[in-house]
Amino acid sequence: MMTQQQADEFAEQWIEAWNSHDLDRIMAHYSEDLIFYSPVIVSLGVNDKGRIDGKELLQLYFKKGLNAYPELNFKLLHVFCGIDSLVIQYESVNGKLAAELMQFGMPTLATRVACHYQNTNRQ
C-alpha cells in the first residue's frame, strides 16, 4: 500500500526527471510491461489508438514528445494517493492542466498510466 509520503516523493522525482529532459531519468519510473494511454500519442502521430504497450515503445514516444516540446517544464500542483496508485496533477505544456493516474505493481514502477489534459486557454 502506498503512503502519501511515498506518492509525494514519487511525484516530485517524476516532475524533476521530466524537467531535466533526461530520458533515462524519466524512463526509470516505468515498468517494462506497462500500458500507457494518452491523447498526445494520437496528436503526435505515434498511433491512432492512444495506447502504448511496453517500455521500449514508450521511450520512443517520450523522445518524440521531448523533441516536439523543447521548452517543456512541468509544475507540480497536487498529488492524490490511492491504494496502489496515485494521481499527479500538474501544469503541462501550452497552458494545459494535466492529471496522470499511475497504477503500480511494484511500489516505485508504474505499470498502467492514463493521462488526462484540460486546455486552460478556453474562452
PDB file of N, CA, C and O in Angstrom, residues 8-87:
ATOM      1  N   ASP A   8       4.052  11.491  -2.734  1.00  0.00           N
ATOM      2  CA  ASP A   8       4.661  12.821  -2.898  1.00  0.00           C
ATOM      3  C   ASP A   8       6.087  12.717  -3.417  1.00  0.00           C
ATOM      4  O   ASP A   8       6.479  13.459  -4.327  1.00  0.00           O
ATOM      5  N   GLU A   9       6.864  11.796  -2.855  1.00  0.00           N
ATOM      6  CA  GLU A   9       8.252  11.621  -3.282  1.00  0.00           C
ATOM      7  C   GLU A   9       8.332  11.162  -4.733  1.00  0.00           C
ATOM      8  O   GLU A   9       9.153  11.657  -5.504  1.00  0.00           O
ATOM      9  N   PHE A  10       7.478  10.203  -5.101  1.00  0.00           N
ATOM     10  CA  PHE A  10       7.454   9.731  -6.487  1.00  0.00           C
ATOM     11  C   PHE A  10       7.135  10.894  -7.426  1.00  0.00           C
ATOM     12  O   PHE A  10       7.809  11.103  -8.432  1.00  0.00           O
ATOM     13  N   ALA A  11       6.095  11.662  -7.094  1.00  0.00           N
ATOM     14  CA  ALA A  11       5.667  12.768  -7.953  1.00  0.00           C
ATOM     15  C   ALA A  11       6.762  13.822  -8.105  1.00  0.00           C
ATOM     16  O   ALA A  11       7.009  14.314  -9.207  1.00  0.00           O
ATOM     17  N   GLU A  12       7.421  14.162  -7.025  1.00  0.00           N
ATOM     18  CA  GLU A  12       8.493  15.158  -7.089  1.00  0.00           C
ATOM     19  C   GLU A  12       9.644  14.664  -7.956  1.00  0.00           C
ATOM     20  O   GLU A  12      10.172  15.416  -8.787  1.00  0.00           O
ATOM     21  N   GLN A  13      10.022  13.401  -7.802  1.00  0.00           N
ATOM     22  CA  GLN A  13      11.096  12.839  -8.619  1.00  0.00           C
ATOM     23  C   GLN A  13      10.685  12.747 -10.085  1.00  0.00           C
ATOM     24  O   GLN A  13      11.503  12.986 -10.991  1.00  0.00           O
ATOM     25  N   TRP A  14       9.427  12.423 -10.328  1.00  0.00           N
ATOM     26  CA  TRP A  14       8.901  12.316 -11.693  1.00  0.00           C
ATOM     27  C   TRP A  14       8.937  13.682 -12.378  1.00  0.00           C
ATOM     28  O   TRP A  14       9.393  13.802 -13.513  1.00  0.00           O
ATOM     29  N   ILE A  15       8.470  14.720 -11.677  1.00  0.00           N
ATOM     30  CA  ILE A  15       8.488  16.085 -12.227  1.00  0.00           C
ATOM     31  C   ILE A  15       9.922  16.525 -12.502  1.00  0.00           C
ATOM     32  O   ILE A  15      10.222  17.078 -13.573  1.00  0.00           O
ATOM     33  N   GLU A  16      10.821  16.288 -11.556  1.00  0.00           N
ATOM     34  CA  GLU A  16      12.230  16.663 -11.737  1.00  0.00           C
ATOM     35  C   GLU A  16      12.840  15.952 -12.937  1.00  0.00           C
ATOM     36  O   GLU A  16      13.615  16.552 -13.695  1.00  0.00           O
ATOM     37  N   ALA A  17      12.499  14.689 -13.127  1.00  0.00           N
ATOM     38  CA  ALA A  17      13.019  13.936 -14.271  1.00  0.00           C
ATOM     39  C   ALA A  17      12.546  14.555 -15.581  1.00  0.00           C
ATOM     40  O   ALA A  17      13.346  14.770 -16.506  1.00  0.00           O
ATOM     41  N   TRP A  18      11.259  14.851 -15.659  1.00  0.00           N
ATOM     42  CA  TRP A  18      10.735  15.476 -16.880  1.00  0.00           C
ATOM     43  C   TRP A  18      11.371  16.841 -17.119  1.00  0.00           C
ATOM     44  O   TRP A  18      11.753  17.167 -18.239  1.00  0.00           O
ATOM     45  N   ASN A  19      11.504  17.637 -16.078  1.00  0.00           N
ATOM     46  CA  ASN A  19      12.074  18.974 -16.251  1.00  0.00           C
ATOM     47  C   ASN A  19      13.556  18.939 -16.598  1.00  0.00           C
ATOM     48  O   ASN A  19      14.078  19.894 -17.174  1.00  0.00           O
ATOM     49  N   SER A  20      14.238  17.835 -16.299  1.00  0.00           N
ATOM     50  CA  SER A  20      15.648  17.680 -16.677  1.00  0.00           C
ATOM     51  C   SER A  20      15.795  17.305 -18.153  1.00  0.00           C
ATOM     52  O   SER A  20      16.879  17.419 -18.709  1.00  0.00           O
ATOM     53  N   HIS A  21      14.713  16.826 -18.765  1.00  0.00           N
ATOM     54  CA  HIS A  21      14.696  16.334 -20.146  1.00  0.00           C
ATOM     55  C   HIS A  21      15.629  15.132 -20.324  1.00  0.00           C
ATOM     56  O   HIS A  21      16.045  14.829 -21.440  1.00  0.00           O
ATOM     57  N   ASP A  22      15.949  14.448 -19.231  1.00  0.00           N
ATOM     58  CA  ASP A  22      16.826  13.285 -19.244  1.00  0.00           C
ATOM     59  C   ASP A  22      15.959  12.037 -19.415  1.00  0.00           C
ATOM     60  O   ASP A  22      15.282  11.608 -18.477  1.00  0.00           O
ATOM     61  N   LEU A  23      15.985  11.473 -20.606  1.00  0.00           N
ATOM     62  CA  LEU A  23      15.107  10.355 -20.937  1.00  0.00           C
ATOM     63  C   LEU A  23      15.339   9.144 -20.021  1.00  0.00           C
ATOM     64  O   LEU A  23      14.379   8.472 -19.648  1.00  0.00           O
ATOM     65  N   ASP A  24      16.573   8.885 -19.647  1.00  0.00           N
ATOM     66  CA  ASP A  24      16.846   7.758 -18.746  1.00  0.00           C
ATOM     67  C   ASP A  24      16.200   7.976 -17.381  1.00  0.00           C
ATOM     68  O   ASP A  24      15.633   7.050 -16.803  1.00  0.00           O
ATOM     69  N   ARG A  25      16.280   9.194 -16.861  1.00  0.00           N
ATOM     70  CA  ARG A  25      15.642   9.506 -15.569  1.00  0.00           C
ATOM     71  C   ARG A  25      14.124   9.365 -15.663  1.00  0.00           C
ATOM     72  O   ARG A  25      13.480   8.867 -14.748  1.00  0.00           O
ATOM     73  N   ILE A  26      13.558   9.803 -16.770  1.00  0.00           N
ATOM     74  CA  ILE A  26      12.110   9.695 -16.970  1.00  0.00           C
ATOM     75  C   ILE A  26      11.697   8.225 -17.018  1.00  0.00           C
ATOM     76  O   ILE A  26      10.779   7.801 -16.320  1.00  0.00           O
ATOM     77  N   MET A  27      12.406   7.440 -17.816  1.00  0.00           N
ATOM     78  CA  MET A  27      12.052   6.042 -18.023  1.00  0.00           C
ATOM     79  C   MET A  27      12.205   5.200 -16.763  1.00  0.00           C
ATOM     80  O   MET A  27      11.559   4.161 -16.632  1.00  0.00           O
ATOM     81  N   ALA A  28      13.007   5.652 -15.818  1.00  0.00           N
ATOM     82  CA  ALA A  28      13.227   4.908 -14.582  1.00  0.00           C
ATOM     83  C   ALA A  28      11.963   4.788 -13.729  1.00  0.00           C
ATOM     84  O   ALA A  28      11.925   4.002 -12.790  1.00  0.00           O
ATOM     85  N   HIS A  29      10.897   5.501 -14.088  1.00  0.00           N
ATOM     86  CA  HIS A  29       9.643   5.471 -13.330  1.00  0.00           C
ATOM     87  C   HIS A  29       8.639   4.437 -13.839  1.00  0.00           C
ATOM     88  O   HIS A  29       7.566   4.282 -13.263  1.00  0.00           O
ATOM     89  N   TYR A  30       8.986   3.728 -14.918  1.00  0.00           N
ATOM     90  CA  TYR A  30       8.018   2.854 -15.578  1.00  0.00           C
ATOM     91  C   TYR A  30       8.507   1.416 -15.652  1.00  0.00           C
ATOM     92  O   TYR A  30       9.686   1.154 -15.874  1.00  0.00           O
ATOM     93  N   SER A  31       7.565   0.459 -15.526  1.00  0.00           N
ATOM     94  CA  SER A  31       7.894  -0.960 -15.642  1.00  0.00           C
ATOM     95  C   SER A  31       8.041  -1.349 -17.112  1.00  0.00           C
ATOM     96  O   SER A  31       7.559  -0.643 -18.003  1.00  0.00           O
ATOM     97  N   GLU A  32       8.692  -2.468 -17.330  1.00  0.00           N
ATOM     98  CA  GLU A  32       8.921  -2.949 -18.703  1.00  0.00           C
ATOM     99  C   GLU A  32       7.619  -3.256 -19.437  1.00  0.00           C
ATOM    100  O   GLU A  32       7.509  -3.047 -20.634  1.00  0.00           O
ATOM    101  N   ASP A  33       6.629  -3.770 -18.731  1.00  0.00           N
ATOM    102  CA  ASP A  33       5.399  -4.253 -19.368  1.00  0.00           C
ATOM    103  C   ASP A  33       4.207  -3.317 -19.154  1.00  0.00           C
ATOM    104  O   ASP A  33       3.070  -3.770 -19.108  1.00  0.00           O
ATOM    105  N   LEU A  34       4.475  -2.031 -19.065  1.00  0.00           N
ATOM    106  CA  LEU A  34       3.389  -1.102 -18.769  1.00  0.00           C
ATOM    107  C   LEU A  34       2.426  -0.936 -19.941  1.00  0.00           C
ATOM    108  O   LEU A  34       2.745  -1.258 -21.092  1.00  0.00           O
ATOM    109  N   ILE A  35       1.266  -0.399 -19.604  1.00  0.00           N
ATOM    110  CA  ILE A  35       0.265   0.048 -20.583  1.00  0.00           C
ATOM    111  C   ILE A  35       0.081   1.533 -20.326  1.00  0.00           C
ATOM    112  O   ILE A  35      -0.128   1.950 -19.179  1.00  0.00           O
ATOM    113  N   PHE A  36       0.168   2.333 -21.364  1.00  0.00           N
ATOM    114  CA  PHE A  36       0.174   3.782 -21.238  1.00  0.00           C
ATOM    115  C   PHE A  36      -0.842   4.380 -22.214  1.00  0.00           C
ATOM    116  O   PHE A  36      -0.782   4.108 -23.407  1.00  0.00           O
ATOM    117  N   TYR A  37      -1.765   5.196 -21.680  1.00  0.00           N
ATOM    118  CA  TYR A  37      -2.796   5.845 -22.500  1.00  0.00           C
ATOM    119  C   TYR A  37      -2.608   7.362 -22.466  1.00  0.00           C
ATOM    120  O   TYR A  37      -2.414   7.934 -21.388  1.00  0.00           O
ATOM    121  N   SER A  38      -2.705   7.998 -23.617  1.00  0.00           N
ATOM    122  CA  SER A  38      -2.645   9.455 -23.672  1.00  0.00           C
ATOM    123  C   SER A  38      -3.185   9.949 -25.010  1.00  0.00           C
ATOM    124  O   SER A  38      -2.847   9.391 -26.054  1.00  0.00           O
ATOM    125  N   PRO A  39      -3.967  11.025 -24.999  1.00  0.00           N
ATOM    126  CA  PRO A  39      -4.391  11.622 -26.265  1.00  0.00           C
ATOM    127  C   PRO A  39      -3.221  12.234 -27.034  1.00  0.00           C
ATOM    128  O   PRO A  39      -3.306  12.419 -28.252  1.00  0.00           O
ATOM    129  N   VAL A  40      -2.125  12.522 -26.360  1.00  0.00           N
ATOM    130  CA  VAL A  40      -0.954  13.097 -27.035  1.00  0.00           C
ATOM    131  C   VAL A  40      -0.301  12.057 -27.944  1.00  0.00           C
ATOM    132  O   VAL A  40       0.322  12.406 -28.941  1.00  0.00           O
ATOM    133  N   ILE A  41      -0.469  10.789 -27.643  1.00  0.00           N
ATOM    134  CA  ILE A  41       0.028   9.728 -28.526  1.00  0.00           C
ATOM    135  C   ILE A  41      -0.571   9.918 -29.917  1.00  0.00           C
ATOM    136  O   ILE A  41       0.128   9.829 -30.929  1.00  0.00           O
ATOM    137  N   VAL A  42      -1.850  10.236 -29.949  1.00  0.00           N
ATOM    138  CA  VAL A  42      -2.547  10.458 -31.218  1.00  0.00           C
ATOM    139  C   VAL A  42      -2.092  11.768 -31.849  1.00  0.00           C
ATOM    140  O   VAL A  42      -1.754  11.824 -33.037  1.00  0.00           O
ATOM    141  N   SER A  43      -2.059  12.854 -31.065  1.00  0.00           N
ATOM    142  CA  SER A  43      -1.722  14.170 -31.628  1.00  0.00           C
ATOM    143  C   SER A  43      -0.281  14.242 -32.135  1.00  0.00           C
ATOM    144  O   SER A  43       0.003  14.995 -33.067  1.00  0.00           O
ATOM    145  N   LEU A  44       0.623  13.443 -31.566  1.00  0.00           N
ATOM    146  CA  LEU A  44       1.999  13.406 -32.077  1.00  0.00           C
ATOM    147  C   LEU A  44       2.167  12.416 -33.226  1.00  0.00           C
ATOM    148  O   LEU A  44       3.261  12.268 -33.770  1.00  0.00           O
ATOM    149  N   GLY A  45       1.079  11.729 -33.592  1.00  0.00           N
ATOM    150  CA  GLY A  45       1.116  10.811 -34.724  1.00  0.00           C
ATOM    151  C   GLY A  45       1.808   9.492 -34.444  1.00  0.00           C
ATOM    152  O   GLY A  45       2.238   8.808 -35.379  1.00  0.00           O
ATOM    153  N   VAL A  46       1.896   9.106 -33.184  1.00  0.00           N
ATOM    154  CA  VAL A  46       2.536   7.837 -32.845  1.00  0.00           C
ATOM    155  C   VAL A  46       1.644   6.668 -33.257  1.00  0.00           C
ATOM    156  O   VAL A  46       2.103   5.710 -33.864  1.00  0.00           O
ATOM    157  N   ASN A  47       0.363   6.750 -32.917  1.00  0.00           N
ATOM    158  CA  ASN A  47      -0.636   5.795 -33.394  1.00  0.00           C
ATOM    159  C   ASN A  47      -2.007   6.422 -33.216  1.00  0.00           C
ATOM    160  O   ASN A  47      -2.139   7.486 -32.611  1.00  0.00           O
ATOM    161  N   ASP A  48      -3.035   5.788 -33.739  1.00  0.00           N
ATOM    162  CA  ASP A  48      -4.385   6.356 -33.642  1.00  0.00           C
ATOM    163  C   ASP A  48      -5.208   5.727 -32.517  1.00  0.00           C
ATOM    164  O   ASP A  48      -6.366   6.062 -32.337  1.00  0.00           O
ATOM    165  N   LYS A  49      -4.589   4.855 -31.712  1.00  0.00           N
ATOM    166  CA  LYS A  49      -5.278   4.224 -30.587  1.00  0.00           C
ATOM    167  C   LYS A  49      -5.129   5.017 -29.299  1.00  0.00           C
ATOM    168  O   LYS A  49      -5.937   4.874 -28.386  1.00  0.00           O
ATOM    169  N   GLY A  50      -4.043   5.791 -29.194  1.00  0.00           N
ATOM    170  CA  GLY A  50      -3.766   6.497 -27.958  1.00  0.00           C
ATOM    171  C   GLY A  50      -3.263   5.577 -26.857  1.00  0.00           C
ATOM    172  O   GLY A  50      -3.343   5.906 -25.684  1.00  0.00           O
ATOM    173  N   ARG A  51      -2.721   4.433 -27.237  1.00  0.00           N
ATOM    174  CA  ARG A  51      -2.243   3.445 -26.269  1.00  0.00           C
ATOM    175  C   ARG A  51      -0.876   2.922 -26.697  1.00  0.00           C
ATOM    176  O   ARG A  51      -0.651   2.635 -27.872  1.00  0.00           O
ATOM    177  N   ILE A  52      -0.009   2.780 -25.709  1.00  0.00           N
ATOM    178  CA  ILE A  52       1.313   2.195 -25.929  1.00  0.00           C
ATOM    179  C   ILE A  52       1.466   1.022 -24.962  1.00  0.00           C
ATOM    180  O   ILE A  52       1.147   1.138 -23.784  1.00  0.00           O
ATOM    181  N   ASP A  53       1.953  -0.084 -25.486  1.00  0.00           N
ATOM    182  CA  ASP A  53       2.230  -1.267 -24.679  1.00  0.00           C
ATOM    183  C   ASP A  53       3.736  -1.482 -24.638  1.00  0.00           C
ATOM    184  O   ASP A  53       4.354  -1.677 -25.681  1.00  0.00           O
ATOM    185  N   GLY A  54       4.316  -1.426 -23.466  1.00  0.00           N
ATOM    186  CA  GLY A  54       5.728  -1.716 -23.285  1.00  0.00           C
ATOM    187  C   GLY A  54       6.618  -0.494 -23.208  1.00  0.00           C
ATOM    188  O   GLY A  54       6.354   0.541 -23.817  1.00  0.00           O
ATOM    189  N   LYS A  55       7.670  -0.656 -22.457  1.00  0.00           N
ATOM    190  CA  LYS A  55       8.591   0.437 -22.159  1.00  0.00           C
ATOM    191  C   LYS A  55       9.392   0.891 -23.382  1.00  0.00           C
ATOM    192  O   LYS A  55       9.707   2.068 -23.524  1.00  0.00           O
ATOM    193  N   GLU A  56       9.716  -0.029 -24.266  1.00  0.00           N
ATOM    194  CA  GLU A  56      10.509   0.323 -25.445  1.00  0.00           C
ATOM    195  C   GLU A  56       9.769   1.328 -26.331  1.00  0.00           C
ATOM    196  O   GLU A  56      10.333   2.346 -26.740  1.00  0.00           O
ATOM    197  N   LEU A  57       8.488   1.054 -26.616  1.00  0.00           N
ATOM    198  CA  LEU A  57       7.705   1.993 -27.422  1.00  0.00           C
ATOM    199  C   LEU A  57       7.432   3.292 -26.670  1.00  0.00           C
ATOM    200  O   LEU A  57       7.377   4.368 -27.264  1.00  0.00           O
ATOM    201  N   LEU A  58       7.278   3.188 -25.350  1.00  0.00           N
ATOM    202  CA  LEU A  58       7.068   4.383 -24.538  1.00  0.00           C
ATOM    203  C   LEU A  58       8.266   5.315 -24.644  1.00  0.00           C
ATOM    204  O   LEU A  58       8.102   6.534 -24.771  1.00  0.00           O
ATOM    205  N   GLN A  59       9.453   4.759 -24.637  1.00  0.00           N
ATOM    206  CA  GLN A  59      10.656   5.584 -24.738  1.00  0.00           C
ATOM    207  C   GLN A  59      10.696   6.334 -26.068  1.00  0.00           C
ATOM    208  O   GLN A  59      11.049   7.514 -26.111  1.00  0.00           O
ATOM    209  N   LEU A  60      10.303   5.681 -27.145  1.00  0.00           N
ATOM    210  CA  LEU A  60      10.260   6.348 -28.452  1.00  0.00           C
ATOM    211  C   LEU A  60       9.239   7.492 -28.450  1.00  0.00           C
ATOM    212  O   LEU A  60       9.498   8.574 -28.993  1.00  0.00           O
ATOM    213  N   TYR A  61       8.094   7.259 -27.833  1.00  0.00           N
ATOM    214  CA  TYR A  61       7.057   8.285 -27.720  1.00  0.00           C
ATOM    215  C   TYR A  61       7.548   9.477 -26.885  1.00  0.00           C
ATOM    216  O   TYR A  61       7.395  10.629 -27.276  1.00  0.00           O
ATOM    217  N   PHE A  62       8.165   9.197 -25.751  1.00  0.00           N
ATOM    218  CA  PHE A  62       8.667  10.283 -24.903  1.00  0.00           C
ATOM    219  C   PHE A  62       9.749  11.082 -25.614  1.00  0.00           C
ATOM    220  O   PHE A  62       9.809  12.304 -25.509  1.00  0.00           O
ATOM    221  N   LYS A  63      10.616  10.405 -26.361  1.00  0.00           N
ATOM    222  CA  LYS A  63      11.663  11.099 -27.116  1.00  0.00           C
ATOM    223  C   LYS A  63      11.036  12.042 -28.143  1.00  0.00           C
ATOM    224  O   LYS A  63      11.459  13.180 -28.291  1.00  0.00           O
ATOM    225  N   LYS A  64      10.006  11.562 -28.810  1.00  0.00           N
ATOM    226  CA  LYS A  64       9.303  12.396 -29.788  1.00  0.00           C
ATOM    227  C   LYS A  64       8.654  13.595 -29.094  1.00  0.00           C
ATOM    228  O   LYS A  64       8.686  14.714 -29.599  1.00  0.00           O
ATOM    229  N   GLY A  65       8.069  13.375 -27.919  1.00  0.00           N
ATOM    230  CA  GLY A  65       7.454  14.454 -27.163  1.00  0.00           C
ATOM    231  C   GLY A  65       8.455  15.492 -26.696  1.00  0.00           C
ATOM    232  O   GLY A  65       8.199  16.704 -26.782  1.00  0.00           O
ATOM    233  N   LEU A  66       9.598  15.040 -26.203  1.00  0.00           N
ATOM    234  CA  LEU A  66      10.627  15.984 -25.762  1.00  0.00           C
ATOM    235  C   LEU A  66      11.150  16.811 -26.932  1.00  0.00           C
ATOM    236  O   LEU A  66      11.439  18.002 -26.777  1.00  0.00           O
ATOM    237  N   ASN A  67      11.264  16.203 -28.106  1.00  0.00           N
ATOM    238  CA  ASN A  67      11.695  16.943 -29.295  1.00  0.00           C
ATOM    239  C   ASN A  67      10.631  17.941 -29.744  1.00  0.00           C
ATOM    240  O   ASN A  67      10.954  19.034 -30.204  1.00  0.00           O
ATOM    241  N   ALA A  68       9.362  17.563 -29.612  1.00  0.00           N
ATOM    242  CA  ALA A  68       8.264  18.446 -30.026  1.00  0.00           C
ATOM    243  C   ALA A  68       8.097  19.638 -29.074  1.00  0.00           C
ATOM    244  O   ALA A  68       7.617  20.697 -29.475  1.00  0.00           O
ATOM    245  N   TYR A  69       8.463  19.450 -27.802  1.00  0.00           N
ATOM    246  CA  TYR A  69       8.303  20.499 -26.784  1.00  0.00           C
ATOM    247  C   TYR A  69       9.630  20.756 -26.073  1.00  0.00           C
ATOM    248  O   TYR A  69       9.804  20.407 -24.901  1.00  0.00           O
ATOM    249  N   PRO A  70      10.584  21.414 -26.763  1.00  0.00           N
ATOM    250  CA  PRO A  70      11.912  21.609 -26.161  1.00  0.00           C
ATOM    251  C   PRO A  70      11.907  22.513 -24.924  1.00  0.00           C
ATOM    252  O   PRO A  70      12.838  22.455 -24.120  1.00  0.00           O
ATOM    253  N   GLU A  71      10.870  23.298 -24.747  1.00  0.00           N
ATOM    254  CA  GLU A  71      10.779  24.185 -23.583  1.00  0.00           C
ATOM    255  C   GLU A  71       9.940  23.567 -22.468  1.00  0.00           C
ATOM    256  O   GLU A  71       9.584  24.266 -21.513  1.00  0.00           O
ATOM    257  N   LEU A  72       9.634  22.291 -22.558  1.00  0.00           N
ATOM    258  CA  LEU A  72       8.792  21.614 -21.582  1.00  0.00           C
ATOM    259  C   LEU A  72       9.300  21.855 -20.156  1.00  0.00           C
ATOM    260  O   LEU A  72      10.483  21.682 -19.866  1.00  0.00           O
ATOM    261  N   ASN A  73       8.388  22.278 -19.300  1.00  0.00           N
ATOM    262  CA  ASN A  73       8.686  22.468 -17.881  1.00  0.00           C
ATOM    263  C   ASN A  73       7.389  22.276 -17.109  1.00  0.00           C
ATOM    264  O   ASN A  73       6.495  23.108 -17.186  1.00  0.00           O
ATOM    265  N   PHE A  74       7.307  21.157 -16.394  1.00  0.00           N
ATOM    266  CA  PHE A  74       6.102  20.848 -15.628  1.00  0.00           C
ATOM    267  C   PHE A  74       6.159  21.512 -14.255  1.00  0.00           C
ATOM    268  O   PHE A  74       7.238  21.671 -13.677  1.00  0.00           O
ATOM    269  N   LYS A  75       4.981  21.856 -13.746  1.00  0.00           N
ATOM    270  CA  LYS A  75       4.862  22.408 -12.396  1.00  0.00           C
ATOM    271  C   LYS A  75       3.894  21.532 -11.617  1.00  0.00           C
ATOM    272  O   LYS A  75       2.724  21.409 -11.986  1.00  0.00           O
ATOM    273  N   LEU A  76       4.380  20.935 -10.544  1.00  0.00           N
ATOM    274  CA  LEU A  76       3.567  20.051  -9.712  1.00  0.00           C
ATOM    275  C   LEU A  76       2.511  20.858  -8.967  1.00  0.00           C
ATOM    276  O   LEU A  76       2.827  21.854  -8.321  1.00  0.00           O
ATOM    277  N   LEU A  77       1.253  20.405  -9.050  1.00  0.00           N
ATOM    278  CA  LEU A  77       0.159  21.095  -8.362  1.00  0.00           C
ATOM    279  C   LEU A  77      -0.380  20.277  -7.196  1.00  0.00           C
ATOM    280  O   LEU A  77      -0.482  20.784  -6.080  1.00  0.00           O
ATOM    281  N   HIS A  78      -0.748  19.023  -7.446  1.00  0.00           N
ATOM    282  CA  HIS A  78      -1.325  18.177  -6.402  1.00  0.00           C
ATOM    283  C   HIS A  78      -0.927  16.730  -6.620  1.00  0.00           C
ATOM    284  O   HIS A  78      -0.723  16.303  -7.762  1.00  0.00           O
ATOM    285  N   VAL A  79      -0.889  15.982  -5.523  1.00  0.00           N
ATOM    286  CA  VAL A  79      -0.637  14.543  -5.574  1.00  0.00           C
ATOM    287  C   VAL A  79      -1.732  13.869  -4.756  1.00  0.00           C
ATOM    288  O   VAL A  79      -1.939  14.206  -3.594  1.00  0.00           O
ATOM    289  N   PHE A  80      -2.429  12.938  -5.380  1.00  0.00           N
ATOM    290  CA  PHE A  80      -3.505  12.198  -4.723  1.00  0.00           C
ATOM    291  C   PHE A  80      -3.051  10.743  -4.590  1.00  0.00           C
ATOM    292  O   PHE A  80      -2.597  10.145  -5.563  1.00  0.00           O
ATOM    293  N   CYS A  81      -3.200  10.187  -3.405  1.00  0.00           N
ATOM    294  CA  CYS A  81      -2.710   8.844  -3.114  1.00  0.00           C
ATOM    295  C   CYS A  81      -3.865   7.855  -3.038  1.00  0.00           C
ATOM    296  O   CYS A  81      -4.888   8.135  -2.407  1.00  0.00           O
ATOM    297  N   GLY A  82      -3.695   6.700  -3.679  1.00  0.00           N
ATOM    298  CA  GLY A  82      -4.673   5.621  -3.601  1.00  0.00           C
ATOM    299  C   GLY A  82      -4.047   4.406  -2.936  1.00  0.00           C
ATOM    300  O   GLY A  82      -3.036   4.514  -2.245  1.00  0.00           O
ATOM    301  N   ILE A  83      -4.624   3.238  -3.164  1.00  0.00           N
ATOM    302  CA  ILE A  83      -4.103   2.005  -2.574  1.00  0.00           C
ATOM    303  C   ILE A  83      -2.793   1.604  -3.257  1.00  0.00           C
ATOM    304  O   ILE A  83      -1.750   1.528  -2.633  1.00  0.00           O
ATOM    305  N   ASP A  84      -2.853   1.341  -4.547  1.00  0.00           N
ATOM    306  CA  ASP A  84      -1.650   1.012  -5.308  1.00  0.00           C
ATOM    307  C   ASP A  84      -1.523   1.949  -6.503  1.00  0.00           C
ATOM    308  O   ASP A  84      -1.047   1.589  -7.564  1.00  0.00           O
ATOM    309  N   SER A  85      -1.980   3.179  -6.298  1.00  0.00           N
ATOM    310  CA  SER A  85      -1.969   4.151  -7.390  1.00  0.00           C
ATOM    311  C   SER A  85      -1.837   5.562  -6.836  1.00  0.00           C
ATOM    312  O   SER A  85      -1.991   5.804  -5.636  1.00  0.00           O
ATOM    313  N   LEU A  86      -1.573   6.481  -7.752  1.00  0.00           N
ATOM    314  CA  LEU A  86      -1.566   7.895  -7.410  1.00  0.00           C
ATOM    315  C   LEU A  86      -2.038   8.677  -8.622  1.00  0.00           C
ATOM    316  O   LEU A  86      -2.049   8.166  -9.741  1.00  0.00           O
ATOM    317  N   VAL A  87      -2.426   9.910  -8.370  1.00  0.00           N
ATOM    318  CA  VAL A  87      -2.742  10.850  -9.441  1.00  0.00           C
ATOM    319  C   VAL A  87      -1.852  12.060  -9.233  1.00  0.00           C
ATOM    320  O   VAL A  87      -1.804  12.620  -8.135  1.00  0.00           O
TER     321      VAL A  87
END
